[in-house]
Tab-separated table of C-alpha atoms in Angstrom:
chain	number	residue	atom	x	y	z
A	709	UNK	CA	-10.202	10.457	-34.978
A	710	UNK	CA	-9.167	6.865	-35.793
A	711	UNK	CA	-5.684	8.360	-35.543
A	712	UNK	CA	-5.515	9.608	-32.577
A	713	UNK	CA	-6.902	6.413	-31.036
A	714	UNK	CA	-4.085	4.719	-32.455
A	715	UNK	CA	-1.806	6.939	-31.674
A	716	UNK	CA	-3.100	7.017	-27.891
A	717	UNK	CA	-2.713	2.566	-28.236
A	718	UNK	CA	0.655	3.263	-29.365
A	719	UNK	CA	1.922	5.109	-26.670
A	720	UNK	CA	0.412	2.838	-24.153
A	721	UNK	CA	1.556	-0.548	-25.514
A	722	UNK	CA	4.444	1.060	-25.534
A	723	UNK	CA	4.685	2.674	-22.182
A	724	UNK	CA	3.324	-1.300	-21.101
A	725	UNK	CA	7.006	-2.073	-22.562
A	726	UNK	CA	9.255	0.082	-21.036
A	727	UNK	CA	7.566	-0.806	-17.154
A	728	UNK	CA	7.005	-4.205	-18.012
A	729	UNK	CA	10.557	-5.047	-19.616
A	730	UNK	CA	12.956	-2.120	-19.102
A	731	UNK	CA	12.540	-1.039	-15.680
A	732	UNK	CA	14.313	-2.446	-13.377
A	733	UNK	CA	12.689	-3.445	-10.487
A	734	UNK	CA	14.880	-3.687	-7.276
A	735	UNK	CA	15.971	-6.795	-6.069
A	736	UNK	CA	14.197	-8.419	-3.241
A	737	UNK	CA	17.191	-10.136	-1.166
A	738	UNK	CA	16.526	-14.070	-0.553
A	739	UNK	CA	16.288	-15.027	2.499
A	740	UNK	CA	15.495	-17.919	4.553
A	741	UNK	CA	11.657	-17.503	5.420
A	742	UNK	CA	12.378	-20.223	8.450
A	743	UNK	CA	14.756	-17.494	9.922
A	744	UNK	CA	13.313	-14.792	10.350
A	745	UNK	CA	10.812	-13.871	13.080
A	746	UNK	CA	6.867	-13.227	12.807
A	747	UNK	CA	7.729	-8.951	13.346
A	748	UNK	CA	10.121	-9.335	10.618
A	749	UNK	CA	7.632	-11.643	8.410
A	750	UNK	CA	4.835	-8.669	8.922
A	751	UNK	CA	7.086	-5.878	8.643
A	752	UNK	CA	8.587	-7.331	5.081
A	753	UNK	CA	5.001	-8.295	4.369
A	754	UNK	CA	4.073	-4.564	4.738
A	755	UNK	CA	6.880	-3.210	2.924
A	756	UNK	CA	5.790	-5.427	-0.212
A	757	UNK	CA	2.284	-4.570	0.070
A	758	UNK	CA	3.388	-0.282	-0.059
A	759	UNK	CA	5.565	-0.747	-2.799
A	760	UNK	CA	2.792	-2.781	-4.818
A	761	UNK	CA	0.032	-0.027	-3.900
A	762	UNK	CA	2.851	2.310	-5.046
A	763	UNK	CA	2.978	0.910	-8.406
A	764	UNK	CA	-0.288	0.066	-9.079
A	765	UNK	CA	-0.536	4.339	-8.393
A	766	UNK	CA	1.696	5.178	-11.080
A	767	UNK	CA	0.247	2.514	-13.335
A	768	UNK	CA	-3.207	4.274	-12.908
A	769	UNK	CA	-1.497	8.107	-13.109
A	770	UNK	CA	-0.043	6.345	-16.489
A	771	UNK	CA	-2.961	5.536	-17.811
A	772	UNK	CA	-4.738	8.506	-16.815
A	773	UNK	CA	-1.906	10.751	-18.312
A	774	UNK	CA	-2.344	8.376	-21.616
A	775	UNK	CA	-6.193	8.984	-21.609
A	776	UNK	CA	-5.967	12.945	-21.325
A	777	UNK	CA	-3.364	12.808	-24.156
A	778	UNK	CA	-5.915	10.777	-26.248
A	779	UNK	CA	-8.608	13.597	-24.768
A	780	UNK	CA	-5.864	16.228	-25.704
A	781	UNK	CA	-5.329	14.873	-29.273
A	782	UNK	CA	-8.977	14.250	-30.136
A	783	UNK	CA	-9.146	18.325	-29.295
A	784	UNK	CA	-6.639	19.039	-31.703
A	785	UNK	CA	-7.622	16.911	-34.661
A	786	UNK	CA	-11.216	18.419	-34.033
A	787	UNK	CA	-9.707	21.973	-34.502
A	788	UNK	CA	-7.141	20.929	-37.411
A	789	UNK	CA	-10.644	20.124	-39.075
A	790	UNK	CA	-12.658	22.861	-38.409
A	791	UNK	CA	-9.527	25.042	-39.343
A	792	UNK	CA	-9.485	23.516	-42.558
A	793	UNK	CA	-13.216	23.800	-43.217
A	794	UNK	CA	-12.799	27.109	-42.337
A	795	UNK	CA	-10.039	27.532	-44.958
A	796	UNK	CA	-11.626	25.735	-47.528
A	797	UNK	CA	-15.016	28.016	-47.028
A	798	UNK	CA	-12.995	31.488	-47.392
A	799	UNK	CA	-10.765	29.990	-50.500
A	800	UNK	CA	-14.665	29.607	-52.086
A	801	UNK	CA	-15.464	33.059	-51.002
A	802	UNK	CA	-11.886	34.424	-52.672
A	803	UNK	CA	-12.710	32.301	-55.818
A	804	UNK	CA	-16.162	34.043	-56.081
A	805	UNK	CA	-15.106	37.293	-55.421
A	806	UNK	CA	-12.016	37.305	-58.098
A	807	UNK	CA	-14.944	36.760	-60.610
């Protein structure tokens, strides 16, 4: 269980990384703020604002997409375990039964 949790922290530390450092962001041309006009202003102002709503979406599909992993790999150790208990029960049974 502990595993998986790290495992799940791994991945999203590391996922943190690659959006925070590697990808590259395009570039947002400097201009002079004096020359442009108050439509322009909004309309930039707007742009900004969909493209940071747009991001902070796929940041929050990231994380949910980490979490169901975590879900999905908390399933699986669960059934590794229960597979072995399982095991371990019938190697008991074969042990008693070769006697």
């Amino acid at each position: 269980m502990k595993k998986a949790l790290i495992i799940a922290s791994v991945l999203a530390v590391l996922a943190g990384i690659y959006f925070g450092f590697f990808r590259k962001d395009p570039e947002v041309p400097k201009e002079d703020p004096a020359a442009q006009s108050e439509d322009e202003i909004k309309k930039r102002q707007e742009k900004i604002a969909a493209q940071v709503a747009e991001h902070t979406a796929q940041q929050m599909k990231m994380q949910q997409n980490v979490q169901r992993s975590a879900e999905d790999n908390q399933r699986t150790i669960r059934a590794i375990e229960e597979i072995n208990r399982i095991n371990r029960q019938n190697q008991q049974i074969n042990q008693q039964n070769k006697r």
